[in-house]
Coordinates of C-alpha atoms in Angstrom, one line a residue:
X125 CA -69.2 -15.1 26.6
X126 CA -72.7 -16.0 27.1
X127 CA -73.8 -13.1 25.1
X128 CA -71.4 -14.0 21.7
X129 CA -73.8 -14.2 18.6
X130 CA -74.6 -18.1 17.6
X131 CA -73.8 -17.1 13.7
X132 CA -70.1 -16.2 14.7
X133 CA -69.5 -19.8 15.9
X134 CA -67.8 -22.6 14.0
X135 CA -71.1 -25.0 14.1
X136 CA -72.3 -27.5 11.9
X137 CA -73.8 -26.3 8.7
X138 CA -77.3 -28.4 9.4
X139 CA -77.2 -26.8 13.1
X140 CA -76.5 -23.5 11.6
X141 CA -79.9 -24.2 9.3
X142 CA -81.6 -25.4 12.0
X143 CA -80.9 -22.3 14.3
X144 CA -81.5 -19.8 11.5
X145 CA -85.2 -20.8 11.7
X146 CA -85.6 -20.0 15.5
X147 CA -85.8 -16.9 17.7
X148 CA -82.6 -18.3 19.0
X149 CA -79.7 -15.4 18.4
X150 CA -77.1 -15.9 21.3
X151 CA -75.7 -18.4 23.2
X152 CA -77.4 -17.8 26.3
X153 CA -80.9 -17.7 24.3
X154 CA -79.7 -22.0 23.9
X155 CA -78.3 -22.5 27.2
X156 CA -81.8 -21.5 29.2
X157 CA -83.5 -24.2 27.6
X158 CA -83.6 -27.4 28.4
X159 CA -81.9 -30.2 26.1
X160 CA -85.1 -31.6 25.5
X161 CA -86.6 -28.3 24.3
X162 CA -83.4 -27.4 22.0
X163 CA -83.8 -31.3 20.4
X164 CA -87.2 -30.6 19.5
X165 CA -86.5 -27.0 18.4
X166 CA -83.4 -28.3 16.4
X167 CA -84.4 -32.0 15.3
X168 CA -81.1 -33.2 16.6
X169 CA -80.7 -36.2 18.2
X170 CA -79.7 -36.9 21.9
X171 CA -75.8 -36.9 21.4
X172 CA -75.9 -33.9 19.0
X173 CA -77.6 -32.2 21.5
X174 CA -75.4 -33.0 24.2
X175 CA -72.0 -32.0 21.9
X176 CA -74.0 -29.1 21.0
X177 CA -74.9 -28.1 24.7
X178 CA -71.5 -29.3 25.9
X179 CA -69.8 -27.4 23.3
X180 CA -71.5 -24.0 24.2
X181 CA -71.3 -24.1 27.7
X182 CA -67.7 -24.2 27.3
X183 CA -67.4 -21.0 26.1
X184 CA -68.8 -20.2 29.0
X185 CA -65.7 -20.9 31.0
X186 CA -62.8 -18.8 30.9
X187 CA -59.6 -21.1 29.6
X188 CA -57.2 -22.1 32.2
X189 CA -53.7 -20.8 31.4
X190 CA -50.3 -20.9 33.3
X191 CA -48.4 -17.8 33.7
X192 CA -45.7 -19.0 30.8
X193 CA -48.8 -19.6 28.8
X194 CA -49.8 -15.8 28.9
X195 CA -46.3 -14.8 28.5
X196 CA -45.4 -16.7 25.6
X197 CA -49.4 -15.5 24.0
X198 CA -48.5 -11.5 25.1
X199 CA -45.4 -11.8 23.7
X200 CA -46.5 -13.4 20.3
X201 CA -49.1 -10.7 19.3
X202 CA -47.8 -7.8 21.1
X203 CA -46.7 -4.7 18.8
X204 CA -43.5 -3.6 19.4
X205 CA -43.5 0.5 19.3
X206 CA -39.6 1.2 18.1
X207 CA -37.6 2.2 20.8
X208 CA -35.9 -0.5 22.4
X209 CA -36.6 1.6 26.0
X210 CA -39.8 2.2 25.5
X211 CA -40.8 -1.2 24.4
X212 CA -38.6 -2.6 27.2
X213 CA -40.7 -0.6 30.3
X214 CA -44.1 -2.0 28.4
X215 CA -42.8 -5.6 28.2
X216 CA -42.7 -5.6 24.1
X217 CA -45.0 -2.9 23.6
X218 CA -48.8 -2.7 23.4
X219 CA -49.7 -6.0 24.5
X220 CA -52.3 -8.3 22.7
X221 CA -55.3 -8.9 25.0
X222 CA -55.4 -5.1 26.5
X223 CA -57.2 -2.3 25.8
X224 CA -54.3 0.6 25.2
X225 CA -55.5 4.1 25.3
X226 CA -53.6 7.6 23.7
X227 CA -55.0 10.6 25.0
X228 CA -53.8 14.1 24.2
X229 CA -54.6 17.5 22.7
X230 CA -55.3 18.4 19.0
X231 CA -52.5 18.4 16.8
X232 CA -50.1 16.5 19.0
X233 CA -50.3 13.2 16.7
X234 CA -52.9 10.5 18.2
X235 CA -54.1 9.7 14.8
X236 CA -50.4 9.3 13.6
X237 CA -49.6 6.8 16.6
X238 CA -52.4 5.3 15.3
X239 CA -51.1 5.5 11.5
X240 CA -47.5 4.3 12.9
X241 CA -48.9 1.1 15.0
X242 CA -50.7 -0.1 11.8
X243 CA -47.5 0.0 8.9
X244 CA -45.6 -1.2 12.2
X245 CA -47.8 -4.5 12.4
X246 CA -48.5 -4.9 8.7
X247 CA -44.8 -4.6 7.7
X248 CA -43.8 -7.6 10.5
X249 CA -45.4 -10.7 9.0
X250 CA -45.4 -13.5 12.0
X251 CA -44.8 -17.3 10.8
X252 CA -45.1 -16.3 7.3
X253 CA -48.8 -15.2 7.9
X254 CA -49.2 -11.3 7.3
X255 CA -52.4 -10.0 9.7
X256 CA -54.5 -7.2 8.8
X257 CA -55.9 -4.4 10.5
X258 CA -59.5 -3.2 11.4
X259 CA -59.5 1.0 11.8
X260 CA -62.9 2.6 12.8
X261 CA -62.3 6.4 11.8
X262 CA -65.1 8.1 13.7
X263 CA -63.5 11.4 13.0
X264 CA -62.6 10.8 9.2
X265 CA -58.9 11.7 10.3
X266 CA -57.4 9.1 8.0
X267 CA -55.8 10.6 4.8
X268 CA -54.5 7.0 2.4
X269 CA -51.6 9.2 1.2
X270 CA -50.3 9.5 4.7
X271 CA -49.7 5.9 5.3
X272 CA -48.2 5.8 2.1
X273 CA -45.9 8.5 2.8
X274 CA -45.2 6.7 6.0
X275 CA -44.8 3.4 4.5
X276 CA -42.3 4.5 1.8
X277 CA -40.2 6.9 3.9
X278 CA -39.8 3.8 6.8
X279 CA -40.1 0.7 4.6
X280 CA -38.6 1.8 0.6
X281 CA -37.5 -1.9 0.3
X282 CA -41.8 -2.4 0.1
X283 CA -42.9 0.0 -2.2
X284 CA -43.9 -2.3 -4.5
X285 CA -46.1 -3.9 -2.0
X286 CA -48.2 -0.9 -1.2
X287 CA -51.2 -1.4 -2.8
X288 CA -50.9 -5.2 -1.3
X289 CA -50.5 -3.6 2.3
X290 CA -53.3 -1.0 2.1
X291 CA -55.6 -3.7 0.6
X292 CA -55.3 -5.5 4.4
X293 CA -56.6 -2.1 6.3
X294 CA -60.1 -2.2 6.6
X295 CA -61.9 1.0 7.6
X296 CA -65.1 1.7 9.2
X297 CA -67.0 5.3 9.4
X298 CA -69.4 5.1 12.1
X299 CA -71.4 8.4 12.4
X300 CA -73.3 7.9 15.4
X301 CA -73.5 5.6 18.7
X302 CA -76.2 3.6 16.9
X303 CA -73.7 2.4 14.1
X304 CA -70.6 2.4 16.9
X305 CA -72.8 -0.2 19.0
X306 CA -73.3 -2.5 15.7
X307 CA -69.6 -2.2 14.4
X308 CA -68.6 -3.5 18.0
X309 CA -71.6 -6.0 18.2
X310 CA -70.1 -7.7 14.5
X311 CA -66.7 -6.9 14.9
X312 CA -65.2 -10.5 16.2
X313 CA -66.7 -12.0 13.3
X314 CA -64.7 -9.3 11.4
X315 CA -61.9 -10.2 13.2
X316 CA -61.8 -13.6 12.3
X317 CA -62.5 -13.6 9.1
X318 CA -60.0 -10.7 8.2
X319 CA -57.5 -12.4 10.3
X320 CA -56.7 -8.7 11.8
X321 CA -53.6 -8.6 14.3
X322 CA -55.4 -4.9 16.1
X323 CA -58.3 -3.0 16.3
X324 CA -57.6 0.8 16.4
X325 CA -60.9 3.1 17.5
X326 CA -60.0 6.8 16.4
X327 CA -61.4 8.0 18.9
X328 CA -63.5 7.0 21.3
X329 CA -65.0 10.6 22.7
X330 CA -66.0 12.0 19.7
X331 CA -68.5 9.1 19.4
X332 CA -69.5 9.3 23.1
X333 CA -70.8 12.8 22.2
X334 CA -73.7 11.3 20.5
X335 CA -74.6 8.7 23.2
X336 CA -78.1 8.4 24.4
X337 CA -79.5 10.0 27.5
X338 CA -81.7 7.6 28.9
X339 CA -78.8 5.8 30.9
X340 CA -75.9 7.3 32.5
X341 CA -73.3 7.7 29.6
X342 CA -70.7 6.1 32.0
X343 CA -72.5 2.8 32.1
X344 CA -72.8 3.2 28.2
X345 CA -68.7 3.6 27.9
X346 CA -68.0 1.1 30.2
X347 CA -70.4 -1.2 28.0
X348 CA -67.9 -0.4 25.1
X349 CA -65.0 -0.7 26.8
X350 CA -66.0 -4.6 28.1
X351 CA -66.6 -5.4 24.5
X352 CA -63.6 -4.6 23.3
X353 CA -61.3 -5.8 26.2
X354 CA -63.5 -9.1 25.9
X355 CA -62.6 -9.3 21.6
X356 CA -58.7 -8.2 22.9
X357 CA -58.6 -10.9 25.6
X358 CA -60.7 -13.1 23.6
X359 CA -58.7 -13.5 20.0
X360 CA -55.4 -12.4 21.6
X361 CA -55.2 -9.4 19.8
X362 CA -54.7 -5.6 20.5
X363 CA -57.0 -3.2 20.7
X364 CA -56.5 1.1 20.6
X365 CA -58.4 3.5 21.3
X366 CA -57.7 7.3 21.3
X367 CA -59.4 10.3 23.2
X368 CA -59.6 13.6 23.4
X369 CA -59.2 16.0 26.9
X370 CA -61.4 18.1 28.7
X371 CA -60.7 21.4 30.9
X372 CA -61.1 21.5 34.7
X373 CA -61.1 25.0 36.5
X374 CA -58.7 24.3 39.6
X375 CA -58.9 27.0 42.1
X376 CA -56.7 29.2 44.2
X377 CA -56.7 27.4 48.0
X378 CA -58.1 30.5 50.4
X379 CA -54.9 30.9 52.0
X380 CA -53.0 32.1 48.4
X381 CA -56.2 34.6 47.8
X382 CA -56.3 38.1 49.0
X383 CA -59.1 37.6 51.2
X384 CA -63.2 37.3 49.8
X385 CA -64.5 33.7 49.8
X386 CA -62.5 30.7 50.2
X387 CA -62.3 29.1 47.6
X388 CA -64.3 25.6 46.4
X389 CA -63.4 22.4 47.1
X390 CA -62.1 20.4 43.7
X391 CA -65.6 18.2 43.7
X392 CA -67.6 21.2 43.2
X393 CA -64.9 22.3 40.1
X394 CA -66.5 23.7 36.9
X395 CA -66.0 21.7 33.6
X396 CA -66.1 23.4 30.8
X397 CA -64.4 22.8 27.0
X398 CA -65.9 20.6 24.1
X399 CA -66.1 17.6 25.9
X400 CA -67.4 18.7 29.0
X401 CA -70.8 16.4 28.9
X402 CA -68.4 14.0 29.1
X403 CA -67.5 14.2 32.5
X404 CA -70.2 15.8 34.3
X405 CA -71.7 12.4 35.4
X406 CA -68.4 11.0 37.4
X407 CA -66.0 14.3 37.2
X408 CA -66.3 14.6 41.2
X409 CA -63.9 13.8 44.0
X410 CA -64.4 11.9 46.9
X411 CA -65.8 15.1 49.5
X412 CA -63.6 13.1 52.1
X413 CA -60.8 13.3 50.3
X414 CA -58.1 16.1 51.5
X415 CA -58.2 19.7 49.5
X416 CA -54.9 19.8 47.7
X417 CA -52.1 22.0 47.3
X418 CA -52.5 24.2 44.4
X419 CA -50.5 26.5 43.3
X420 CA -51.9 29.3 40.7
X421 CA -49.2 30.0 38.1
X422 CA -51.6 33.2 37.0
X423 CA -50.4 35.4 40.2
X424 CA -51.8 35.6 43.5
X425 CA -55.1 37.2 43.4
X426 CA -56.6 35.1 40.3
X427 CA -59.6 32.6 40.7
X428 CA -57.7 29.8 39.4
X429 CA -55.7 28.3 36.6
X430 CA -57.4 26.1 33.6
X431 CA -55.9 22.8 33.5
X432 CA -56.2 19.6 30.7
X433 CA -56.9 16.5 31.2
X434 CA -58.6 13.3 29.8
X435 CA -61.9 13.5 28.6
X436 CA -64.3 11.0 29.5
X437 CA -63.7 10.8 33.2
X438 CA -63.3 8.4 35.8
X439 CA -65.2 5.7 35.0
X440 CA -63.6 5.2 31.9
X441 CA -59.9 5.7 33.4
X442 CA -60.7 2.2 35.2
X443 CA -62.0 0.7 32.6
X444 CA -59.0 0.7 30.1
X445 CA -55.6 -1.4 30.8
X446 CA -53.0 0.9 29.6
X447 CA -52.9 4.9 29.3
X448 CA -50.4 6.6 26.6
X449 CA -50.6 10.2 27.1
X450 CA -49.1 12.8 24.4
X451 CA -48.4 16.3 25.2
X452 CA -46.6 19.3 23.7
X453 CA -43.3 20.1 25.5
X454 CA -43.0 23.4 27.3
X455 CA -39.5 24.5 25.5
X456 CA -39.1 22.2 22.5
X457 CA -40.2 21.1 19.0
X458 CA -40.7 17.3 20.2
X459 CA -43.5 16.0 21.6
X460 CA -43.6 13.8 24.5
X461 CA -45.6 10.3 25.7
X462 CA -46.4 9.6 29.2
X463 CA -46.7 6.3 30.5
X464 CA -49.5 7.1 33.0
X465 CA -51.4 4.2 33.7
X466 CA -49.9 0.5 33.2
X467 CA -50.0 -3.3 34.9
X468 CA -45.9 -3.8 33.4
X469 CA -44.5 -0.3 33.6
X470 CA -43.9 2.4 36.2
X471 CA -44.9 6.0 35.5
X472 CA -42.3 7.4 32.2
X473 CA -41.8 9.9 29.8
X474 CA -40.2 9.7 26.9
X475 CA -39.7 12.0 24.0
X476 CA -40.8 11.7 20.2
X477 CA -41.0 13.6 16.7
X478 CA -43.1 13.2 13.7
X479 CA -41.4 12.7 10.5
X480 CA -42.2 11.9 6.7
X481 CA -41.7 7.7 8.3
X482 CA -44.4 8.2 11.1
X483 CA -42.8 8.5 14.5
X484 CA -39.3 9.0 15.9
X485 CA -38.6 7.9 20.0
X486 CA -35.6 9.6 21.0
X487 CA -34.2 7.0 23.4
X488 CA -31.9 9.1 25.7
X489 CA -34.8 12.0 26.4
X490 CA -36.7 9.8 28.6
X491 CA -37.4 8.9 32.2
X492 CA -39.2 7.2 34.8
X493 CA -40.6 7.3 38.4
X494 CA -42.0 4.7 40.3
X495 CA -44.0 7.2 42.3
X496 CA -46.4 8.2 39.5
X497 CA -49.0 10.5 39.1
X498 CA -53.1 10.0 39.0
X499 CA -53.7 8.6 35.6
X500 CA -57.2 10.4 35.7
X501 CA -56.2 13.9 37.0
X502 CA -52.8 14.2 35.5
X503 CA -52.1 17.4 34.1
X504 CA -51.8 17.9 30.5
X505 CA -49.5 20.3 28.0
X506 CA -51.0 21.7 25.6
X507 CA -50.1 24.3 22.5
X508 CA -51.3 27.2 24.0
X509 CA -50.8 29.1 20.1
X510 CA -48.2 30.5 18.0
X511 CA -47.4 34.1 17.5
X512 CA -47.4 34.9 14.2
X513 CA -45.2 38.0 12.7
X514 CA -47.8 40.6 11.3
X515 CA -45.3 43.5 11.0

């Protein structure tokens, strides 16, 4: 809180004009000095100091809330997904104040969760006040004639109000880390002023490509990720992000090989795939962790089966609140989502199409376990091709 920018606040217009001619840029740059110093700096007199000073060091200190409190505030901004299930496991959805994460393969509809969660919230006005939502497309993904397609296929009784609904999604089209870091850095004043019910961040690897190398790009994620838990927890509000997944090399144990050298232990794995700078900084295992059982589905005698699973590593899986996984399904057309990682649901699956409306949740193809897998290393389906008919 320390660090939120002094022009985002709701001051007085003559301390506003006083600060604008200082150095002073955050409100830890005023809390350092002394009241004295910021009376001088500020010509404000000893009680507008002191509601000044008292003012800002408030925001210092996290707001004491009872557990009803956070109930009835998660349950006022929360998005509910569709299926009565699905939002049932997740307590009413994706839940305002967290940082909710989709992560799956190309072509198995991240952007059009993405799509879906949008004309889901702008279609559900809330006390007569209709909220608006803030997209950053870092992959330009986002085709207008899709939502409209969505809108009028799910919604027909609001065609009229298209244009009116499009008018309240406000895009960004950062290019590189530089102009991700400033979107994030201004984006609570966007916020605010846009009254926006979500943030969606489409998606957050292909942006972490093109972070810098002179610190760890773990600590640079984790950076992100604190901003934008700290705007979700901050304004009440949810926040999405979607990534992308990286390949792992898992080998044969010795014992399943037909002799040669035993085989490596998972922390010395190779990563490979398009996001594999990615993960190299906190892709390994704990070395006094147990080797694990794992079985080669490419016949005894192979060095190993290539395996999916989210991009970004480690790090990053502790940073977010809740993990959505999407995956192709081994013998269907549907698609399915994994809850992998929540603090309100156990480990589920549940099954889901894309239509002309966005997406369908088909309520009895789903279920859950309360044993769970790794959130980090679970294993992901993906489209391995289709054969096409050249005779």
């Amino acid at each position: 809180m320390s660090y939120r920018k002094l022009s985002s606040l709701p001051l007085q217009d003559y301390v506003k004009s006083s600060l604008s001619k200082t150095s002073l840029r955050t409100v830890k740059d005023v809390l350092l000095l002394s009241p004295l110093t910021v009376m001088n700096m500020l010509h404000l007199s000893a009680d507008q100091c002191k509601e000044l000073m008292d003012y800002l060091f408030s925001l210092c200190v996290p707001p004491k809330l009872s557990a009803y409190e956070m109930e009835e505030m998660e349950q006022h901004n929360s998005i509910p997904l569709g299926s009565k299930a699905l939002d049932t496991l997740l307590h009413g959805g994706l839940l305002s104040g967290s940082l909710t994460e989709f992560v799956g393969p190309p072509g198995v509809g991240k952007t059009q969760w993405c799509l879906y969660i949008t004309t889901k919230l702008l279609t559900a006005a809330r006390g007569g006040v209709h909220p608006s939502a803030i997209y950053i497309d870092t992959e330009s993904a986002v085709r207008p004639e899709r939502i409209v397609e969505m809108m009028t296929n799910r919604y027909p009784e609001l065609s009229s109000d298209i244009p009116q609904l499009l008018s309240r999604i406000h895009m960004f089209h950062p290019k590189t880390a530089a102009s991700m870091l400033e979107i994030l850095e201004s984006l609570e004043c966007v916020v605010v002023e846009k009254d926006a019910g979500v943030v969606i961040v489409d998606s957050i690897a292909s942006m972490a490509v093109s972070l810098s190398s002179t610190q760890p790009k773990a600590s640079q994620l984790s950076s992100w990720a604190s901003k934008l838990k700290s705007l979700a927890h901050r304004l009440n509000i949810c926040v999405v992000v979607t990534n992308q997944i990286t390949t792992v090399h898992e080998p044969v144990p010795s014992e399943l090989s037909l002799g040669g050298e035993p085989r490596p232990h998972p922390r010395h794995q190779v990563v490979d795939g398009r996001e594999s700078a990615l993960n190299q900084e906190d892709r390994e295992v704990d070395p006094a962790a147990p080797e694990p059982h794992v079985l080669d589905h490419m016949g005894e005698g192979k060095s190993g089966r290539v395996c999916a699973i989210p991009a970004l590593g480690n790090t990053w899986t502790h940073c977010i609140t809740t993990r959505l996984i999407l995956q192709y399904c081994a013998d269907s057309a549907a698609r399915q989502i994994v809850i992998a990682k929540s603090p309100v649901s156990p480990f589920a699956v549940f099954s889901y199409i894309i239509t002309q409306g966005g997406i369908t949740i088909q309520e009895k193809d789903c279920c859950y376990s309360y044993s769970g897998q790794d959130p980090g290393q679970f294993r992901i389906r993906v489209q391995e091709g289709i054969p096409l008919d050249t005779a």
